[in-house]
Amino acid sequence: MAVGLSVAGLLVGLVLGRRIHGSWAVPALVLLLAAFYAGTWLNSPYHSVAGDALVLVLAAIPACVSAALGFAVGKYLAARQARTPSV
């Protein structure tokens, strides 16, 4: 679970960091976590508010950390590409 959400968060952050205006980062992460939550909710026969909240918080940690890292790398790559003259 953590690896899949980390990779997804990294890809979301990297793509959004490469764009000029990265204002879609928060909605994209919310949709990512909502999709994860919907998938776990549909596959689980047992539900409780506390259990669902705990799973969502634990899922948000790797997704958000890797999205922030991907966003920073994307911004760095975009700035580096803007500095290099095209031939």
mmCIF file of C-alpha atoms in Angstrom:
data_model
loop_
_atom_site.group_PDB
_atom_site.id
_atom_site.type_symbol
_atom_site.label_atom_id
_atom_site.label_comp_id
_atom_site.label_asym_id
_atom_site.label_seq_id
_atom_site.Cartn_x
_atom_site.Cartn_y
_atom_site.Cartn_z
ATOM 1 C CA MET A 1 0.000 0.000 0.000
ATOM 2 C CA ALA A 2 2.713 2.464 0.973
ATOM 3 C CA VAL A 3 4.817 1.716 -2.102
ATOM 4 C CA GLY A 4 1.898 2.100 -4.496
ATOM 5 C CA LEU A 5 0.769 5.374 -2.955
ATOM 6 C CA SER A 6 4.344 6.662 -2.846
ATOM 7 C CA VAL A 7 4.819 5.970 -6.546
ATOM 8 C CA ALA A 8 1.470 7.523 -7.399
ATOM 9 C CA GLY A 9 2.221 10.596 -5.272
ATOM 10 C CA LEU A 10 5.666 10.906 -6.829
ATOM 11 C CA LEU A 11 4.230 10.800 -10.334
ATOM 12 C CA VAL A 12 1.526 13.338 -9.493
ATOM 13 C CA GLY A 13 4.077 15.678 -7.923
ATOM 14 C CA LEU A 14 6.556 15.288 -10.767
ATOM 15 C CA VAL A 15 4.000 16.006 -13.471
ATOM 16 C CA LEU A 16 2.587 18.990 -11.607
ATOM 17 C CA GLY A 17 6.036 20.319 -10.787
ATOM 18 C CA ARG A 18 6.992 20.363 -14.464
ATOM 19 C CA ARG A 19 4.013 22.544 -15.292
ATOM 20 C CA ILE A 20 4.351 26.305 -15.070
ATOM 21 C CA HIS A 21 1.520 26.684 -12.541
ATOM 22 C CA GLY A 22 1.330 23.801 -10.106
ATOM 23 C CA SER A 23 -1.976 24.821 -8.547
ATOM 24 C CA TRP A 24 -3.538 21.403 -9.186
ATOM 25 C CA ALA A 25 -1.322 19.600 -6.646
ATOM 26 C CA VAL A 26 -3.786 19.623 -3.752
ATOM 27 C CA PRO A 27 -6.857 18.553 -5.789
ATOM 28 C CA ALA A 28 -4.831 15.803 -7.473
ATOM 29 C CA LEU A 29 -3.694 14.436 -4.096
ATOM 30 C CA VAL A 30 -7.232 14.606 -2.749
ATOM 31 C CA LEU A 31 -8.480 12.628 -5.742
ATOM 32 C CA LEU A 32 -5.651 10.106 -5.324
ATOM 33 C CA LEU A 33 -6.511 9.551 -1.667
ATOM 34 C CA ALA A 34 -10.238 9.453 -2.412
ATOM 35 C CA ALA A 35 -9.657 6.761 -5.027
ATOM 36 C CA PHE A 36 -7.572 4.772 -2.565
ATOM 37 C CA TYR A 37 -10.212 5.138 0.129
ATOM 38 C CA ALA A 38 -13.008 4.103 -2.210
ATOM 39 C CA GLY A 39 -11.028 1.032 -3.254
ATOM 40 C CA THR A 40 -10.344 -0.061 0.304
ATOM 41 C CA TRP A 41 -13.900 0.671 1.389
ATOM 42 C CA LEU A 42 -15.396 -1.382 -1.412
ATOM 43 C CA ASN A 43 -13.056 -4.317 -0.744
ATOM 44 C CA SER A 44 -13.511 -4.440 3.022
ATOM 45 C CA PRO A 45 -16.489 -6.132 4.705
ATOM 46 C CA TYR A 46 -15.785 -4.321 8.014
ATOM 47 C CA HIS A 47 -16.086 -0.581 8.398
ATOM 48 C CA SER A 48 -15.722 1.751 11.320
ATOM 49 C CA VAL A 49 -15.174 5.482 11.410
ATOM 50 C CA ALA A 50 -11.995 5.157 13.484
ATOM 51 C CA GLY A 51 -10.569 2.385 11.303
ATOM 52 C CA ASP A 52 -11.334 4.225 8.082
ATOM 53 C CA ALA A 53 -9.815 7.438 9.439
ATOM 54 C CA LEU A 54 -6.678 5.607 10.558
ATOM 55 C CA VAL A 55 -6.227 3.927 7.172
ATOM 56 C CA LEU A 56 -6.729 7.227 5.358
ATOM 57 C CA VAL A 57 -4.204 9.040 7.561
ATOM 58 C CA LEU A 58 -1.658 6.259 7.119
ATOM 59 C CA ALA A 59 -2.238 6.347 3.365
ATOM 60 C CA ALA A 60 -1.861 10.116 3.204
ATOM 61 C CA ILE A 61 1.614 10.131 4.709
ATOM 62 C CA PRO A 62 3.553 8.365 1.900
ATOM 63 C CA ALA A 63 1.401 9.928 -0.826
ATOM 64 C CA CYS A 64 1.896 13.494 0.408
ATOM 65 C CA VAL A 65 5.597 13.133 1.204
ATOM 66 C CA SER A 66 6.410 11.622 -2.173
ATOM 67 C CA ALA A 67 4.193 14.160 -3.972
ATOM 68 C CA ALA A 68 6.098 17.003 -2.299
ATOM 69 C CA LEU A 69 9.388 15.397 -3.316
ATOM 70 C CA GLY A 70 8.181 14.873 -6.887
ATOM 71 C CA PHE A 71 6.905 18.461 -7.043
ATOM 72 C CA ALA A 72 10.308 19.794 -5.951
ATOM 73 C CA VAL A 73 12.131 17.640 -8.501
ATOM 74 C CA GLY A 74 9.689 18.718 -11.219
ATOM 75 C CA LYS A 75 10.240 22.398 -10.408
ATOM 76 C CA TYR A 76 14.000 21.857 -10.480
ATOM 77 C CA LEU A 77 13.827 20.121 -13.853
ATOM 78 C CA ALA A 78 11.541 22.823 -15.270
ATOM 79 C CA ALA A 79 13.877 25.582 -14.100
ATOM 80 C CA ARG A 80 16.878 23.750 -15.485
ATOM 81 C CA GLN A 81 15.166 23.283 -18.840
ATOM 82 C CA ALA A 82 14.222 26.977 -18.937
ATOM 83 C CA ARG A 83 17.866 27.981 -18.363
ATOM 84 C CA THR A 84 19.332 25.820 -21.118
ATOM 85 C CA PRO A 85 19.186 27.439 -24.533
ATOM 86 C CA SER A 86 17.564 25.330 -27.213
ATOM 87 C CA VAL A 87 19.690 24.722 -30.270
#
